[in-house]
Coordinates of C-alpha atoms and ligand atoms in Angstrom, one line a residue:
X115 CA -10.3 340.9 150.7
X116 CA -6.3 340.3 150.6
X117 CA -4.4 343.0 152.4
X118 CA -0.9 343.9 150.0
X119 CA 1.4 345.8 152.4
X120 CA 3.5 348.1 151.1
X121 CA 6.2 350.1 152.7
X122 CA 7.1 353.8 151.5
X123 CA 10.6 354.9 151.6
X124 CA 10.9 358.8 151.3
X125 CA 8.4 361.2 152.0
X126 CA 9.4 364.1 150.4
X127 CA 7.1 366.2 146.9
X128 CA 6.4 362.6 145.8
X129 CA 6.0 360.6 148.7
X130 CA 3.8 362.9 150.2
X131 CA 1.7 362.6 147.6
X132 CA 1.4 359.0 146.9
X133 CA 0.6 359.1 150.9
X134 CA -2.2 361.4 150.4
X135 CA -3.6 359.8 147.5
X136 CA -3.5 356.3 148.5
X137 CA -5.4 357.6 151.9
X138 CA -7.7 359.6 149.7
X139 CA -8.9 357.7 147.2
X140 CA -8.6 354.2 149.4
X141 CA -11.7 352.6 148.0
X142 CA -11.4 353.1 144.4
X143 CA -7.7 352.2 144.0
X144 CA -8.5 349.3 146.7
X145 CA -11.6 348.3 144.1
X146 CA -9.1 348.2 141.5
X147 CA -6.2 346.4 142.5
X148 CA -9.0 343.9 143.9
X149 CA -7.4 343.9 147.1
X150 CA -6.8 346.2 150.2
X151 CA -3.5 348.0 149.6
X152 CA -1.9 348.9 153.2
X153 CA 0.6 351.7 154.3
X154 CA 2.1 349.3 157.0
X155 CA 5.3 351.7 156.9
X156 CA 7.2 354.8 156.1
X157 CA 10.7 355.5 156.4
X158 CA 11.7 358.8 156.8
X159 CA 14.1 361.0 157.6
X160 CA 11.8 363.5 159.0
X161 CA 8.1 364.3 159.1
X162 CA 6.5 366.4 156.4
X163 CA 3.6 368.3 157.5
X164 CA 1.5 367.8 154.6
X165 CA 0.5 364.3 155.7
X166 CA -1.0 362.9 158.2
X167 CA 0.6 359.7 159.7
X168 CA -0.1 359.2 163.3
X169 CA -1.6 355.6 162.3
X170 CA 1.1 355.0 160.7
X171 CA 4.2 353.4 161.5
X172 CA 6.9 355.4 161.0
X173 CA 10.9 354.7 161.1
X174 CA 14.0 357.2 160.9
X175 CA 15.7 354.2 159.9
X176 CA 14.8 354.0 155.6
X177 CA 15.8 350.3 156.1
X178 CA 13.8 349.1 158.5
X179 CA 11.1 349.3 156.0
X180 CA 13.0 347.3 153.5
X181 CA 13.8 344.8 155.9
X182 CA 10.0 344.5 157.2
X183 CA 9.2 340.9 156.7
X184 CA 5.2 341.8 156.4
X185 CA 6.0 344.5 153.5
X186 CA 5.6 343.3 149.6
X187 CA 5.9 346.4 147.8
X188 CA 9.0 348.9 148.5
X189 CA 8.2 351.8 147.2
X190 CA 11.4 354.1 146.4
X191 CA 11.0 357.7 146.3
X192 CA 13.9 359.1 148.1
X193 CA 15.6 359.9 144.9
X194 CA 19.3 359.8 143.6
X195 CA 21.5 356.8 142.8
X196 CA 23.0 356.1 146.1
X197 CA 21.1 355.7 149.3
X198 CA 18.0 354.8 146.8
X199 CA 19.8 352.2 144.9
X200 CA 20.9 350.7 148.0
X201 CA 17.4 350.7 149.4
X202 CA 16.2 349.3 145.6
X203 CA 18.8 346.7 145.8
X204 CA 18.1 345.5 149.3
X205 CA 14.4 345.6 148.6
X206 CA 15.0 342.7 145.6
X207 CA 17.4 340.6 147.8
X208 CA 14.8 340.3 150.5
X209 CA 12.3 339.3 147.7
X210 CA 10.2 342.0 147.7
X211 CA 9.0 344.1 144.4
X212 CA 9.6 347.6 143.9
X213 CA 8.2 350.6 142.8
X214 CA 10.1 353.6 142.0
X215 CA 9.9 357.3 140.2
X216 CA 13.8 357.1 140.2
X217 CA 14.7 357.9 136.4
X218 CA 18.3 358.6 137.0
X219 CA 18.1 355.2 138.9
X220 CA 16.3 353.4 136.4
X221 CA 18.6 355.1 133.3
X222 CA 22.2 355.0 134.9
X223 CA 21.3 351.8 136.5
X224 CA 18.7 349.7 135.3
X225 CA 20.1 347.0 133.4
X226 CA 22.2 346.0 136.7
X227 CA 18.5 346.4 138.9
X228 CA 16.3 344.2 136.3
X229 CA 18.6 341.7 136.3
X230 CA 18.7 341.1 140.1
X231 CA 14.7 341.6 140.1
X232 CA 14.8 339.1 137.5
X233 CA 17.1 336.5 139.5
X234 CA 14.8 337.0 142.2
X235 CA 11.5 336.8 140.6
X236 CA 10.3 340.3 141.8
X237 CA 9.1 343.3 139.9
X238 CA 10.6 346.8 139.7
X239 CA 8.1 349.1 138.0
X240 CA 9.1 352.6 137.1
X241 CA 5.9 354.5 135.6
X242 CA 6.2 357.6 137.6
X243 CA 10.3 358.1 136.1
X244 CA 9.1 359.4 133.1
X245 CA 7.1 362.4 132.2
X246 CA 5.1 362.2 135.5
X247 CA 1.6 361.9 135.3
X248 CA 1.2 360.4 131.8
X249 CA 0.9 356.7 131.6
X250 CA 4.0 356.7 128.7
X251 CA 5.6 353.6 130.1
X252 CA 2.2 351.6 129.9
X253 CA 1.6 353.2 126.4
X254 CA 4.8 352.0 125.1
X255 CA 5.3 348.8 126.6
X256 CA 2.1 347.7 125.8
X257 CA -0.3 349.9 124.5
X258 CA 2.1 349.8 121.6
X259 CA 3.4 346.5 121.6
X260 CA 2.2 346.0 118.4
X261 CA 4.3 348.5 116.3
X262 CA 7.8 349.0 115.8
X263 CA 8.5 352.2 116.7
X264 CA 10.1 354.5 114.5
X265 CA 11.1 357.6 116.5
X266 CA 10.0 359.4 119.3
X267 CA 10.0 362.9 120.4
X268 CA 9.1 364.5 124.0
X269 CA 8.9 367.4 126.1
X270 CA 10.2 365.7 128.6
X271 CA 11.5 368.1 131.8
X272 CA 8.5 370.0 133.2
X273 CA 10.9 372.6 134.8
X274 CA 12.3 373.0 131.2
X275 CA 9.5 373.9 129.6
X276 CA 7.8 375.7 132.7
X277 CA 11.1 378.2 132.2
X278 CA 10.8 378.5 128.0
X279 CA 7.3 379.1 128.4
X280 CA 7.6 382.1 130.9
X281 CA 10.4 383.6 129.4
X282 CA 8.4 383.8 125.9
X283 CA 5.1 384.7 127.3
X284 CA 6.2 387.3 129.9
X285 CA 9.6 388.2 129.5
X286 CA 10.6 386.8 132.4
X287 CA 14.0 386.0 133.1
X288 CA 15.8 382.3 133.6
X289 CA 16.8 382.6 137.4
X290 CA 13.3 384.1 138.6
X291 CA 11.3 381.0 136.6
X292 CA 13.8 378.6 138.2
X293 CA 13.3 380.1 141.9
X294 CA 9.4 379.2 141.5
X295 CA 10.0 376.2 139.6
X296 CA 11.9 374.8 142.6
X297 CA 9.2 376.5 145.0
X298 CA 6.6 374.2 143.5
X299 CA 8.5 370.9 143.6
X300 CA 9.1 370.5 139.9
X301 CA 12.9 370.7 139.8
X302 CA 14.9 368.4 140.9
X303 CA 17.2 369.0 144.4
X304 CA 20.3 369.6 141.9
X305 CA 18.3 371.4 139.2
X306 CA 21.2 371.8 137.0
X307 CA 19.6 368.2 136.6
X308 CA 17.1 370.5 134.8
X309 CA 18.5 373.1 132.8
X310 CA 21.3 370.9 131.4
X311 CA 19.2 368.5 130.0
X312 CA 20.4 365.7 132.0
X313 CA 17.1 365.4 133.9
X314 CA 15.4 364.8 130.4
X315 CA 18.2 362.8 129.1
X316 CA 17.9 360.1 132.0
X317 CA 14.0 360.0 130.3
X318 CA 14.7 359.6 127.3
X319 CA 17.3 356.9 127.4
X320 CA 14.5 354.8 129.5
X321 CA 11.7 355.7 126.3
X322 CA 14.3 354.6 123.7
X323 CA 15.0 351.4 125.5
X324 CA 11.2 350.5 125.9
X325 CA 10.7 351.7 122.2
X326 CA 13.4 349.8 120.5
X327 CA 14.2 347.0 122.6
X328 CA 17.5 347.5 123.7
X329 CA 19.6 348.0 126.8
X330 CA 19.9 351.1 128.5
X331 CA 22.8 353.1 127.6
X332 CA 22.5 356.6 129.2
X333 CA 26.0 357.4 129.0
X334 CA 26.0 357.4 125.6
X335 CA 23.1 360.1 125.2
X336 CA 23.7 363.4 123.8
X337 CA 22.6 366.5 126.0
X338 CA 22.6 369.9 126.1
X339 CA 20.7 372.4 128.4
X340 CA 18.5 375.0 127.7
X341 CA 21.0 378.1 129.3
X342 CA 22.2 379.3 126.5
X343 CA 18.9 380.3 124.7
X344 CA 18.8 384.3 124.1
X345 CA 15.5 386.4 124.2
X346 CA 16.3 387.2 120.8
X347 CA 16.3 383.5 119.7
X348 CA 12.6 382.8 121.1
X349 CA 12.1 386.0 119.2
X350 CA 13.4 385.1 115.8
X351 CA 11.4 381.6 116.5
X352 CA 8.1 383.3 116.9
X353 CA 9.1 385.3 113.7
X354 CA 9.8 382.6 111.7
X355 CA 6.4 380.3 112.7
X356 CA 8.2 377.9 115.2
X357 CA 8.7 377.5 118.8
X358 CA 11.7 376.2 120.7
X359 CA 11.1 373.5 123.1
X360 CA 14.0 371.2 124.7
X361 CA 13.4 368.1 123.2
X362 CA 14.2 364.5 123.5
X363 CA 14.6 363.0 120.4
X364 CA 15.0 358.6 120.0
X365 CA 14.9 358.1 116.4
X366 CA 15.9 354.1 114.8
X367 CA 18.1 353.7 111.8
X368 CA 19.4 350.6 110.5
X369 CA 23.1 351.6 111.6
X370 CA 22.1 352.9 115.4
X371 CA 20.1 354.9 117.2
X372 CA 19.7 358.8 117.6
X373 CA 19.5 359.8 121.1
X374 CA 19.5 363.3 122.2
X375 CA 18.2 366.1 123.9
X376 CA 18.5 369.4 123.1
X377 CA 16.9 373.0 122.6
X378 CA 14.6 372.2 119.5
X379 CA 12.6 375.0 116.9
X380 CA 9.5 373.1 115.9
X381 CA 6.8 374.3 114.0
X382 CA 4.4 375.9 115.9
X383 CA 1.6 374.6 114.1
X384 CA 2.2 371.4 116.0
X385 CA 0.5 370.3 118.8
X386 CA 3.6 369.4 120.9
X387 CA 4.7 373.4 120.5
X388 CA 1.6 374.3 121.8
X389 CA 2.6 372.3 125.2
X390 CA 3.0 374.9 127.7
X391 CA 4.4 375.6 131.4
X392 CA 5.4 372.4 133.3
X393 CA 3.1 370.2 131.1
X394 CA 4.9 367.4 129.5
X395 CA 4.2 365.3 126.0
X396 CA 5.5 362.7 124.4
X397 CA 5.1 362.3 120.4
X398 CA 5.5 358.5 119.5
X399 CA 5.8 357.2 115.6
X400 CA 4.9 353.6 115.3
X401 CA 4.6 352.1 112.1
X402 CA 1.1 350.7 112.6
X403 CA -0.3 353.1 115.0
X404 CA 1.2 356.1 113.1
X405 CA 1.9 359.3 114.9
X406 CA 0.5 359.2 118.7
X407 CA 1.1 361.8 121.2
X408 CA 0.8 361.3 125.1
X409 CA 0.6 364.7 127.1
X410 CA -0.5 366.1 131.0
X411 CA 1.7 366.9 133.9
X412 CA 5.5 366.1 133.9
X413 CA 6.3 367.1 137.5
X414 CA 4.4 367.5 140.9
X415 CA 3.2 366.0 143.9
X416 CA -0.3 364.2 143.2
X417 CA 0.3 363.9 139.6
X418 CA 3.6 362.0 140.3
X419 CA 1.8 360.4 142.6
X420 CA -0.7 358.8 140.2
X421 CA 2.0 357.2 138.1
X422 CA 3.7 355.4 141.4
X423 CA 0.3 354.5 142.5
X424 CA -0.5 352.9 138.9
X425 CA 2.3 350.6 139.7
X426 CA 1.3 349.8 143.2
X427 CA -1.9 348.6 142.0
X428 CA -0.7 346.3 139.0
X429 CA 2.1 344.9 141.3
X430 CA -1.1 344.1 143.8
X431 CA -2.6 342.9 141.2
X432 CA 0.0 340.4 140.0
X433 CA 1.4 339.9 143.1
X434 CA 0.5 336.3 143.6
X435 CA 1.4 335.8 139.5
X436 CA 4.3 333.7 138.4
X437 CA 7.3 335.9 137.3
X438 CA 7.1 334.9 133.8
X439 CA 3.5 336.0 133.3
X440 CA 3.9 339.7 133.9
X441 CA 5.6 342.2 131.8
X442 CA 8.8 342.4 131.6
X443 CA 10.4 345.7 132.7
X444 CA 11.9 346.8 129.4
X445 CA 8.6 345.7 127.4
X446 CA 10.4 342.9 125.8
X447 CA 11.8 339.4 127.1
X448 CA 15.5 340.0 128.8
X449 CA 16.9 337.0 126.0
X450 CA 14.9 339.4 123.2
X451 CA 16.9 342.1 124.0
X452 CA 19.1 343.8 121.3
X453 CA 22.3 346.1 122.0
X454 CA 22.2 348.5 119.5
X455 CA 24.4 351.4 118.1
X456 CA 23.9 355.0 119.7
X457 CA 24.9 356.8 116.7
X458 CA 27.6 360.0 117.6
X459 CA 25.8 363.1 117.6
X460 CA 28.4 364.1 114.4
X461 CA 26.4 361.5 112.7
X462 CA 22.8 362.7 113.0
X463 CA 21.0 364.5 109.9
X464 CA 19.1 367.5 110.8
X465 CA 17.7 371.0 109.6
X466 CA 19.5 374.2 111.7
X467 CA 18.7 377.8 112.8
X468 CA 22.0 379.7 113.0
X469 CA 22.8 383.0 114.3
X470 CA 25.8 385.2 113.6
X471 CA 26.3 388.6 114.8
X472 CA 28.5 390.2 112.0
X473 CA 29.8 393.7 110.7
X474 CA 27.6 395.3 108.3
X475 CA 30.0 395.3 105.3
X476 CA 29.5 394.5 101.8
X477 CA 30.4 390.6 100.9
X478 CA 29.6 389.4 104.4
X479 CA 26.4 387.7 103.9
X480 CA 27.9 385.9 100.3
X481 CA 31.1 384.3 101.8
X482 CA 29.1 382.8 104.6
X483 CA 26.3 381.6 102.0
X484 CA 29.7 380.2 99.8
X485 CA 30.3 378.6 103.1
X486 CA 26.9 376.8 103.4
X487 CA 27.1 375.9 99.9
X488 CA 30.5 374.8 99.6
X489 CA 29.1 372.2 102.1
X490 CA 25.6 371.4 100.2
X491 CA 24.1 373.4 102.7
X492 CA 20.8 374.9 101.0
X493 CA 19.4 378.1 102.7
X494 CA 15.7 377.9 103.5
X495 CA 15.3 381.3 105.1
X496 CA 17.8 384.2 105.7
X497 CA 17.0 387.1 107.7
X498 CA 19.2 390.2 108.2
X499 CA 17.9 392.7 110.8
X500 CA 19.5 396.1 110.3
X501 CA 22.1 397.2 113.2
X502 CA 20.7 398.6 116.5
X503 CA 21.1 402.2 116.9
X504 CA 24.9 402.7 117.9
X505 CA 25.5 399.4 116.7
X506 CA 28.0 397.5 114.3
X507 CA 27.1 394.5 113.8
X508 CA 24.3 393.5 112.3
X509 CA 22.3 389.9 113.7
X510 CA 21.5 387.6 110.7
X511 CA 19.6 384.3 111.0
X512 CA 19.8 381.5 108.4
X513 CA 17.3 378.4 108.5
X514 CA 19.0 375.4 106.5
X515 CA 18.0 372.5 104.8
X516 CA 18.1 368.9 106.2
X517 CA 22.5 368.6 106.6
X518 CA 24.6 365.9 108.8
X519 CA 26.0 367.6 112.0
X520 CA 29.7 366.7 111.2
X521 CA 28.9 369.5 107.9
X522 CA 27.5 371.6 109.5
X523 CA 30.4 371.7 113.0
X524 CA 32.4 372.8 109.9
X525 CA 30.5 375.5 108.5
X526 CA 30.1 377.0 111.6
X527 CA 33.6 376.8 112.4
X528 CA 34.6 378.2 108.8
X529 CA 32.2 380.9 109.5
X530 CA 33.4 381.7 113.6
X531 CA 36.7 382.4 111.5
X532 CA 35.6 385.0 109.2
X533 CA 37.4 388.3 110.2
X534 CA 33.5 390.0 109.8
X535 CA 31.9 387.8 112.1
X536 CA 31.6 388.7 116.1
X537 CA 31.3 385.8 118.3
X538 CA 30.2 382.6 118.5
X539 CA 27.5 381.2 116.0
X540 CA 23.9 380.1 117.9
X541 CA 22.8 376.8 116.4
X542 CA 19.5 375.3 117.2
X543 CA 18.9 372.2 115.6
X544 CA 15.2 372.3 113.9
X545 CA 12.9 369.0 114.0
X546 CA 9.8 369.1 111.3
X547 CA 8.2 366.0 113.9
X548 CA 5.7 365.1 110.6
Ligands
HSE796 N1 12.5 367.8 137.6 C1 11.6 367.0 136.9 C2 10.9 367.9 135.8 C3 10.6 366.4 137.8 O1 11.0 369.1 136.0 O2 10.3 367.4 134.9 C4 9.8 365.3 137.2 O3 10.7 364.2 136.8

């Protein structure tokens, strides 16, 4: 059997894992690529304890490994767009194909990567970048490759939805789920990466580009964290028969595409609010297919590990295979390629939660309905609590109808200036997904 010899770069949560795995499971994955797929090196910058390499060569010098002339495969799982680009780039100019879980790599620069890969008639494959475990790249670039997609939505940052789903189930609070998320390896080393959406943003711009064909544009995406989500909001969710979950919404139109991330209320009756802890899921509309949704681990060692492995063994596979007969990296031919609009989020159409905090006087609650309907806002639910003991103001919660943001950014700002109302107003945008 051909030996493939691959070279990892980065032995950190990920890179231990695809170390362990490929040691582990040697014959099956050997059985599948149909060939016998070789550590021959692993630069490092130091030694992690959870693997054992002493037959393996190992360098302190991450280079070396890209400059090996026996190694093939690179695989890049240092992480960041710096050191790891450099490494990625290197890789491609001495003709060797990459494999990477690097999705703010692959998002900020991609375009720039494939094109060099493409000059040089390697591969970069990129399975573990999004949503960890679960095989979404493969599902949408050709699992799919039938359908035009309409839209898709996912759960998309495991660290995310590991800290929503504590907080709701057991009260706990945002700083003590973060701790153990970053104890277990989900978060990312900066995780404001995490709880600012930008983590899931870098995802979702790589999903919209496979979906709909187009370049990636990731500073064009729309993001917002989940910090700013109250108790009393996952409350008033539950109340109301929806969960929130930070979403990542792609959705085609003929003048652009929506691309945003942000807190979400979804019905709970949906599968994807049922997607718990650090689990991720990815909801994909496709006008043949119809409504598909891809779910299992987002984050982690071994589970990462699968998805890098998954590449290894196709880019074994195909290794000896002329450039033009394997996938291309964005699903579609480079020349097929279409820019497309990223539509302001001002522009998007969506239903909202809002929460005021206002003074329990008579003619409140009418002059922020005029408000609404001034604007053709049509209330679906309004809830007002009665004022906590010693307490003023009053919370009251309004569900809306399906309105364009740029409405709505007024309302709220008509309504932030009534004299009755306290504070800011919460909005949480609110996604049917049927
Ligand atoms: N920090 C990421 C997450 C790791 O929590 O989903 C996987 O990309």
């Amino acid at each position: 059997m051909k030996t493939v010899k691959i070279g990892i770069c980065g032995l950190g949560t990920v890179g231990s894992g695809t170390f362990n795995v490929i040691s582990r499971n040697q014959a099956e994955i050997n059985a599948r690529a149909g060939c016998n797929i070789e550590i021959t090196q692993v630069g490092a910058r130091r030694d992690n304890p959870a693997c054992d390499t002493s037959n393996t060569q190992v360098s302190r010098d991450i280079f070396g490994v890209v400059s090996n002339p026996e190694i093939e495969i690179v695989v890049e799982l240092i992480g960041g767009t710096t050191i790891a680009k450099d490494v990625v780039m290197k890789a491609i100019e001495n003709g060797k194909h990459v494999v990477t879980a690097n999705k703010a790599l692959i998002a900020e620069f991609g375009n720039e990567i494939f094109a060099a890969a493409n000059a040089k008639g390697v591969a970069v494959a990129y399975e573990a970048a999004v949503a960890g475990g679960i095989p979404i790249i493969r599902a949408l670039r050709e699992g799919l490759a039938a359908n035009k997609v309409e839209w898709l939505a996912g759960i998309i940052n495991g660290t995310g939805n590991f800290i929503l789903t504590e907080m709701r189930d057991k009260g706990r609070s945002f700083e003590d789920v973060l701790a153990e998320a970053q104890a277990l390896g989900y978060a990312e080393a900066d995780p404001t990466f995490d709880v600012e959406g930008i983590d899931a943003a870098h995802k979702l711009v790589i999903l919209a580009s496979l979906a709909f064909g187009m370049p990636l544009q990731f500073d064009k995406a729309y993001c917002e964290g989940i910090a700013h989500i109250a108790p009393q909001d996952v409350e008033y969710a539950n109340e109301l028969g929806y969960r929130i979950k930070h979403l990542g919404i792609a959705r085609r139109h003929d003048n652009g595409v929506e691309l945003r991330v942000h807190p979400t209320f979804i019905p709970e009756k949906r599968l994807i609010a049922n997607v718990d802890g650090v689990s991720n899921a990815v909801l994909v509309k496709g006008d043949a297919v119809g409504a598909t949704l891809y779910y299992g681990p987002g984050a982690g060692s071994e589970p990462t590990a699968s998805a890098v492995i998954s590449d290894v063994v196709d880019l074994a596979r195909m290794a000896s295979a002329k450039a033009e007969n394997r996938v291309p990296s964005l699903g579609a031919i480079p020349s097929s390629l279409t820019d497309r609009d990223i539509l302001p989020i001002s522009e998007i159409q969506t239903s909202y939660y809002l929460r005021l905090s206002a003074l329990d006087k008579p003619g409140v609650l009418s002059k922020v309905t005029q408000i609404l309907s001034d604007r053709g806002i049509s209330i679906e639910a309004l809830i007002q609590k009665e004022p906590a003991a010693g307490q003023e103001a009053v919370p009251i919660i309004v569900l809306t109808n399906i309105v364009k943001e740029q409405a709505m950014d007024s309302a709220i700002g008509d309504i932030q200036a009534l004299e009755a109302v306290v504070g800011a107003v919460v909005r949480i945008r609110v996604e049917s997904l049927d």
